[in-house]
Amino acid sequence: MSNSYEPIDTTGQSATTIPTVTMTVPTKSYISVAILFVINLLNYMDRFTVAGVLSKIESYYSLSHGQSGLLQTSFIVCYMIFAPLFGYLGDRYSRKLIMIFGILFWSVTTFIGSFVPQNWTPMFFLLRALVGVGEASYSTIAPTIIADLFAPVMRSKMLAIFYFAIPVGSGLGYIVGTGVAGITGNWKDALRVTPVLGIVCTAMIYFFVREPKRGESEGITEQCEQTKVMDDIRYLLTVPSYLWSTVGFTCVCFAVGALSWWAPTFMAYAYTADKNPKSDGWIGLIFGVIACIGGILGVVMGAGGSQYYKRFNPRADPLVCAIGALAAVPPIFITITFAHSSQAAAFFFVFVSITLLSTNWSLVADMLLYVITPNRRSFAQSLQILVSHLFGDASSPFVIGLLMDTFKNPKWDTPEFWSLQYALYLTPFVIVLGGLAFLYTSLYIVVDKDKCKIQIQVDRSRSPSDTSIHSLPSCASNTRPYNTGIDDNSTIVDPDVKYLMSQ
């Protein structure tokens, strides 16, 4: 498959001072994406297997609702703290070896955690937290490998495939968790499924995943020079579309984290309050199927809608993210409000909510990759993970559980249901803030994308004998470089969507 990448100006003449890059994508690149997808699916299976057997864990370790929410928080906190470290390493050392280490680490810690006895509750929390160390190494690096394997247009499609793993893996986590626990009668067996598969995947990475050079898909043949961490941070602070998309994604993560952790429990309470109790296995199966189907539809809608809308508006990515987030607010509110009176309607609106919130997964990653230069993408990805999880799904399960314990009134009929309902009302308000942040991102996305492309064009046209631009740190400057073949006060043309913007 061939991808041509050539700047076009409005006079109909090629910008010949900037070379054309034509690449043939090898079959091994597609195999690499398939393997990365499978591992990402296992990542999310592992996270939400615990949510599928949460009530059994609460009973086994005698946890309050706030403490059980803290169980997920401890995992996410460790995940986000180590993400910047692996992002730094991923921009400088072998990404394959880092991923292999991470997958082995989380597989082992998950497996050991399944043997923690009843009176060793802190050890179970510690091991679940350490799982986040291993997963941080993978999540920060895998998208950057995809970015270097495929040119921009094909990259968006491959990222959409990669992020299918989030809803599918989350849904399978609920299904596997409740299913295995129901079959064996022991919830701990549910935690022993993904570690075995994870170890198999490390061998697949070693033998079959191709590790490209950083910036390879954009025609950079020489490795960009390594930069200092503080220089990286200063650079990222000058990219407003990166900052605001991170804020929007953080708000979505807050809501998704709260709903994915507490929604199955909330529906179980709703059935109980309606005098029609259902088993955890039945609710886990329904919720898992909803998460899988809704998530897949959401990713397809987001990626497809953005690709179509880009024909008319280069700001399509953040605008589609904003529309998806804001449109999810009414169905979430309806789900929370009417779950007591109609569980079937609540499940339907949960499906609609998951579908709409899933529209932004691949788009947020794609935006980061085309506004940040190749030698800083892993680090940028890791900081986005840090912020979005610190203020997003690391805190939301605990916050909702804490609010639930605060609101709980023993005098109420079915106090668990009503207290959790009041606590969950926080989520739609946070999503509104996320939608507004994505709208603000759209104001900057075009300029930031062009600045990144200009710098990439400089790096790929650079030769060892070229001394005219050695004063510029490679892949570092966010100002317009010299000798790019683009006039300083001229127009800039996006070669992907062929629009004209005067800067």
mmCIF file of C-alpha atoms in Angstrom, residues 70-294:
data_model
loop_
_atom_site.group_PDB
_atom_site.id
_atom_site.type_symbol
_atom_site.label_atom_id
_atom_site.label_comp_id
_atom_site.label_asym_id
_atom_site.label_seq_id
_atom_site.Cartn_x
_atom_site.Cartn_y
_atom_site.Cartn_z
ATOM 1 C CA LEU A 70 -10.029 3.366 46.265
ATOM 2 C CA LEU A 71 -9.026 -0.057 44.934
ATOM 3 C CA GLN A 72 -9.335 1.227 41.367
ATOM 4 C CA THR A 73 -7.845 4.560 42.366
ATOM 5 C CA SER A 74 -4.687 2.879 43.721
ATOM 6 C CA PHE A 75 -4.201 1.119 40.386
ATOM 7 C CA ILE A 76 -4.691 4.300 38.350
ATOM 8 C CA VAL A 77 -2.475 6.402 40.647
ATOM 9 C CA CYS A 78 0.435 4.008 40.169
ATOM 10 C CA TYR A 79 -0.331 3.852 36.445
ATOM 11 C CA MET A 80 -0.231 7.620 36.008
ATOM 12 C CA ILE A 81 2.819 8.200 38.232
ATOM 13 C CA PHE A 82 4.977 5.814 36.218
ATOM 14 C CA ALA A 83 3.631 6.910 32.827
ATOM 15 C CA PRO A 84 6.019 9.936 32.537
ATOM 16 C CA LEU A 85 8.985 7.696 33.360
ATOM 17 C CA PHE A 86 8.108 5.258 30.595
ATOM 18 C CA GLY A 87 7.292 8.142 28.273
ATOM 19 C CA TYR A 88 10.788 9.543 28.840
ATOM 20 C CA LEU A 89 12.361 6.117 28.247
ATOM 21 C CA GLY A 90 10.160 5.467 25.230
ATOM 22 C CA ASP A 91 11.526 8.532 23.433
ATOM 23 C CA ARG A 92 15.102 7.350 23.959
ATOM 24 C CA TYR A 93 15.381 3.543 24.169
ATOM 25 C CA SER A 94 13.953 0.374 22.615
ATOM 26 C CA ARG A 95 10.177 0.566 22.794
ATOM 27 C CA LYS A 96 9.733 -3.167 22.232
ATOM 28 C CA LEU A 97 11.857 -4.093 25.241
ATOM 29 C CA ILE A 98 10.061 -1.575 27.457
ATOM 30 C CA MET A 99 6.662 -3.007 26.450
ATOM 31 C CA ILE A 100 7.830 -6.582 27.042
ATOM 32 C CA PHE A 101 8.992 -5.647 30.548
ATOM 33 C CA GLY A 102 5.707 -3.905 31.310
ATOM 34 C CA ILE A 103 3.458 -6.731 30.128
ATOM 35 C CA LEU A 104 5.435 -9.328 32.076
ATOM 36 C CA PHE A 105 5.301 -7.127 35.172
ATOM 37 C CA TRP A 106 1.538 -6.599 35.173
ATOM 38 C CA SER A 107 0.902 -10.256 34.318
ATOM 39 C CA VAL A 108 2.934 -11.454 37.296
ATOM 40 C CA THR A 109 1.482 -8.936 39.760
ATOM 41 C CA THR A 110 -2.092 -9.691 38.670
ATOM 42 C CA PHE A 111 -1.503 -13.412 39.083
ATOM 43 C CA ILE A 112 0.096 -13.035 42.527
ATOM 44 C CA GLY A 113 -2.751 -10.754 43.603
ATOM 45 C CA SER A 114 -5.247 -13.542 43.007
ATOM 46 C CA PHE A 115 -3.703 -15.527 45.899
ATOM 47 C CA VAL A 116 -3.816 -12.809 48.597
ATOM 48 C CA PRO A 117 -5.662 -14.176 51.668
ATOM 49 C CA GLN A 118 -8.617 -12.515 53.345
ATOM 50 C CA ASN A 119 -6.688 -10.911 56.201
ATOM 51 C CA TRP A 120 -4.023 -9.372 53.928
ATOM 52 C CA THR A 121 -6.136 -6.578 52.467
ATOM 53 C CA PRO A 122 -3.269 -4.020 52.182
ATOM 54 C CA MET A 123 -1.259 -6.528 50.133
ATOM 55 C CA PHE A 124 -4.137 -6.922 47.677
ATOM 56 C CA PHE A 125 -4.325 -3.134 47.299
ATOM 57 C CA LEU A 126 -0.558 -2.935 46.790
ATOM 58 C CA LEU A 127 -0.492 -5.598 44.095
ATOM 59 C CA ARG A 128 -3.426 -4.031 42.248
ATOM 60 C CA ALA A 129 -1.554 -0.736 42.364
ATOM 61 C CA LEU A 130 1.616 -2.340 40.962
ATOM 62 C CA VAL A 131 -0.356 -3.661 37.996
ATOM 63 C CA GLY A 132 -0.521 -0.008 36.945
ATOM 64 C CA VAL A 133 3.281 0.136 36.642
ATOM 65 C CA GLY A 134 3.304 -2.464 33.917
ATOM 66 C CA GLU A 135 0.311 -1.094 32.054
ATOM 67 C CA ALA A 136 1.811 2.414 32.060
ATOM 68 C CA SER A 137 4.778 1.164 30.055
ATOM 69 C CA TYR A 138 2.496 -0.125 27.306
ATOM 70 C CA SER A 139 -0.134 2.579 27.040
ATOM 71 C CA THR A 140 2.378 5.394 26.659
ATOM 72 C CA ILE A 141 4.422 3.711 23.935
ATOM 73 C CA ALA A 142 2.134 1.617 21.704
ATOM 74 C CA PRO A 143 0.369 4.611 20.030
ATOM 75 C CA THR A 144 3.715 6.176 19.104
ATOM 76 C CA ILE A 145 4.821 2.973 17.381
ATOM 77 C CA ILE A 146 1.621 3.045 15.307
ATOM 78 C CA ALA A 147 2.318 6.705 14.493
ATOM 79 C CA ASP A 148 5.762 5.785 13.148
ATOM 80 C CA LEU A 149 4.481 2.799 11.154
ATOM 81 C CA PHE A 150 1.822 4.642 9.145
ATOM 82 C CA ALA A 151 1.508 7.971 7.342
ATOM 83 C CA PRO A 152 -1.084 10.417 8.737
ATOM 84 C CA VAL A 153 -4.253 9.366 6.855
ATOM 85 C CA MET A 154 -3.702 5.634 7.382
ATOM 86 C CA ARG A 155 -2.517 6.343 10.923
ATOM 87 C CA SER A 156 -5.980 7.573 11.917
ATOM 88 C CA LYS A 157 -7.527 4.313 10.737
ATOM 89 C CA MET A 158 -4.955 2.186 12.554
ATOM 90 C CA LEU A 159 -5.433 4.161 15.756
ATOM 91 C CA ALA A 160 -9.182 3.607 15.509
ATOM 92 C CA ILE A 161 -8.544 -0.143 15.287
ATOM 93 C CA PHE A 162 -6.131 0.024 18.225
ATOM 94 C CA TYR A 163 -8.673 1.871 20.382
ATOM 95 C CA PHE A 164 -11.423 -0.622 19.623
ATOM 96 C CA ALA A 165 -9.661 -2.554 22.375
ATOM 97 C CA ILE A 166 -10.898 -0.130 25.053
ATOM 98 C CA PRO A 167 -14.626 -0.900 24.826
ATOM 99 C CA VAL A 168 -14.154 -4.515 23.736
ATOM 100 C CA GLY A 169 -11.626 -5.211 26.480
ATOM 101 C CA SER A 170 -13.712 -3.416 29.095
ATOM 102 C CA GLY A 171 -16.802 -5.381 28.109
ATOM 103 C CA LEU A 172 -14.923 -8.668 28.072
ATOM 104 C CA GLY A 173 -13.537 -7.811 31.501
ATOM 105 C CA TYR A 174 -17.051 -7.691 32.944
ATOM 106 C CA ILE A 175 -18.065 -10.859 31.089
ATOM 107 C CA VAL A 176 -14.934 -12.848 31.978
ATOM 108 C CA GLY A 177 -14.957 -11.626 35.564
ATOM 109 C CA THR A 178 -18.546 -12.597 36.307
ATOM 110 C CA GLY A 179 -18.489 -15.661 34.033
ATOM 111 C CA VAL A 180 -15.355 -17.307 35.417
ATOM 112 C CA ALA A 181 -16.369 -16.511 39.001
ATOM 113 C CA GLY A 182 -19.793 -18.043 38.343
ATOM 114 C CA ILE A 183 -18.370 -21.197 36.784
ATOM 115 C CA THR A 184 -15.686 -21.894 39.388
ATOM 116 C CA GLY A 185 -17.439 -20.362 42.383
ATOM 117 C CA ASN A 186 -14.264 -18.412 43.229
ATOM 118 C CA TRP A 187 -13.882 -14.765 42.172
ATOM 119 C CA LYS A 188 -10.083 -15.054 42.371
ATOM 120 C CA ASP A 189 -10.050 -17.348 39.340
ATOM 121 C CA ALA A 190 -11.261 -14.410 37.253
ATOM 122 C CA LEU A 191 -7.935 -12.645 37.896
ATOM 123 C CA ARG A 192 -5.930 -15.605 36.548
ATOM 124 C CA VAL A 193 -7.120 -15.424 32.939
ATOM 125 C CA THR A 194 -5.334 -12.342 31.561
ATOM 126 C CA PRO A 195 -1.859 -13.068 33.084
ATOM 127 C CA VAL A 196 -1.458 -16.271 31.071
ATOM 128 C CA LEU A 197 -2.490 -14.513 27.856
ATOM 129 C CA GLY A 198 -0.224 -11.582 28.702
ATOM 130 C CA ILE A 199 2.863 -13.792 28.887
ATOM 131 C CA VAL A 200 2.010 -15.261 25.466
ATOM 132 C CA CYS A 201 1.755 -11.722 24.082
ATOM 133 C CA THR A 202 5.292 -10.849 25.175
ATOM 134 C CA ALA A 203 6.612 -13.514 22.812
ATOM 135 C CA MET A 204 4.422 -12.135 20.021
ATOM 136 C CA ILE A 205 5.894 -8.656 20.572
ATOM 137 C CA TYR A 206 9.452 -9.930 20.489
ATOM 138 C CA PHE A 207 9.117 -11.966 17.301
ATOM 139 C CA PHE A 208 6.463 -10.169 15.256
ATOM 140 C CA VAL A 209 6.173 -6.465 16.192
ATOM 141 C CA ARG A 210 8.279 -4.162 14.021
ATOM 142 C CA GLU A 211 9.898 -1.246 15.837
ATOM 143 C CA PRO A 212 10.192 1.703 13.429
ATOM 144 C CA LYS A 213 12.475 4.690 13.706
ATOM 145 C CA ARG A 214 10.918 7.693 15.404
ATOM 146 C CA GLY A 215 9.340 9.854 12.709
ATOM 147 C CA GLU A 216 9.805 7.158 10.049
ATOM 148 C CA SER A 217 6.280 7.548 8.631
ATOM 149 C CA GLU A 218 6.924 11.263 8.109
ATOM 150 C CA GLY A 219 10.132 10.687 6.190
ATOM 151 C CA ILE A 220 12.672 11.382 8.930
ATOM 152 C CA THR A 221 15.644 9.127 8.222
ATOM 153 C CA GLU A 222 17.920 10.380 10.994
ATOM 154 C CA GLN A 223 17.000 10.137 14.648
ATOM 155 C CA CYS A 224 16.085 13.469 16.213
ATOM 156 C CA GLU A 225 18.435 14.615 18.918
ATOM 157 C CA GLN A 226 17.396 13.822 22.477
ATOM 158 C CA THR A 227 16.207 16.763 24.534
ATOM 159 C CA LYS A 228 16.059 17.534 28.227
ATOM 160 C CA VAL A 229 12.891 16.895 30.204
ATOM 161 C CA MET A 230 12.389 20.551 31.125
ATOM 162 C CA ASP A 231 12.799 21.510 27.467
ATOM 163 C CA ASP A 232 10.127 18.949 26.601
ATOM 164 C CA ILE A 233 7.760 20.369 29.207
ATOM 165 C CA ARG A 234 8.346 23.947 28.057
ATOM 166 C CA TYR A 235 7.661 22.858 24.485
ATOM 167 C CA LEU A 236 4.396 21.105 25.425
ATOM 168 C CA LEU A 237 3.194 24.188 27.277
ATOM 169 C CA THR A 238 3.409 26.125 24.001
ATOM 170 C CA VAL A 239 0.960 23.763 22.225
ATOM 171 C CA PRO A 240 -2.503 24.951 23.349
ATOM 172 C CA SER A 241 -4.431 22.300 21.402
ATOM 173 C CA TYR A 242 -2.495 19.619 23.307
ATOM 174 C CA LEU A 243 -3.247 21.303 26.643
ATOM 175 C CA TRP A 244 -6.967 21.816 26.034
ATOM 176 C CA SER A 245 -7.547 18.394 24.504
ATOM 177 C CA THR A 246 -5.937 16.967 27.643
ATOM 178 C CA VAL A 247 -8.414 18.930 29.792
ATOM 179 C CA GLY A 248 -11.332 17.655 27.713
ATOM 180 C CA PHE A 249 -10.084 14.085 27.813
ATOM 181 C CA THR A 250 -9.594 14.322 31.581
ATOM 182 C CA CYS A 251 -13.244 15.251 32.076
ATOM 183 C CA VAL A 252 -14.367 12.370 29.887
ATOM 184 C CA CYS A 253 -12.066 10.005 31.808
ATOM 185 C CA PHE A 254 -13.614 11.176 35.079
ATOM 186 C CA ALA A 255 -17.105 10.288 33.882
ATOM 187 C CA VAL A 256 -16.106 7.048 32.148
ATOM 188 C CA GLY A 257 -14.130 5.921 35.203
ATOM 189 C CA ALA A 258 -17.043 6.590 37.527
ATOM 190 C CA LEU A 259 -19.646 4.957 35.296
ATOM 191 C CA SER A 260 -17.605 1.917 34.303
ATOM 192 C CA TRP A 261 -16.733 1.209 37.936
ATOM 193 C CA TRP A 262 -20.110 1.894 39.545
ATOM 194 C CA ALA A 263 -22.738 1.387 36.806
ATOM 195 C CA PRO A 264 -23.031 -2.437 37.216
ATOM 196 C CA THR A 265 -23.396 -1.992 40.979
ATOM 197 C CA PHE A 266 -25.904 0.818 40.418
ATOM 198 C CA MET A 267 -28.043 -1.372 38.152
ATOM 199 C CA ALA A 268 -27.917 -4.219 40.673
ATOM 200 C CA TYR A 269 -29.183 -1.829 43.343
ATOM 201 C CA ALA A 270 -31.877 -0.589 40.939
ATOM 202 C CA TYR A 271 -33.220 -4.097 40.396
ATOM 203 C CA THR A 272 -33.169 -4.725 44.136
ATOM 204 C CA ALA A 273 -34.991 -1.451 44.821
ATOM 205 C CA ASP A 274 -37.624 -2.495 42.257
ATOM 206 C CA LYS A 275 -38.104 -5.808 44.096
ATOM 207 C CA ASN A 276 -36.631 -7.738 41.183
ATOM 208 C CA PRO A 277 -33.052 -8.629 42.158
ATOM 209 C CA LYS A 278 -30.658 -9.954 39.523
ATOM 210 C CA SER A 279 -27.402 -11.847 39.899
ATOM 211 C CA ASP A 280 -24.024 -10.169 39.417
ATOM 212 C CA GLY A 281 -23.323 -12.557 36.546
ATOM 213 C CA TRP A 282 -26.458 -11.535 34.647
ATOM 214 C CA ILE A 283 -25.826 -7.813 35.103
ATOM 215 C CA GLY A 284 -22.136 -8.212 34.259
ATOM 216 C CA LEU A 285 -23.004 -10.024 31.019
ATOM 217 C CA ILE A 286 -25.520 -7.357 29.944
ATOM 218 C CA PHE A 287 -23.191 -4.516 30.828
ATOM 219 C CA GLY A 288 -20.263 -6.213 29.115
ATOM 220 C CA VAL A 289 -22.194 -6.673 25.874
ATOM 221 C CA ILE A 290 -23.374 -3.061 26.015
ATOM 222 C CA ALA A 291 -19.815 -1.818 26.596
ATOM 223 C CA CYS A 292 -18.451 -3.870 23.683
ATOM 224 C CA ILE A 293 -21.088 -2.940 21.117
ATOM 225 C CA GLY A 294 -21.481 0.669 22.218
#
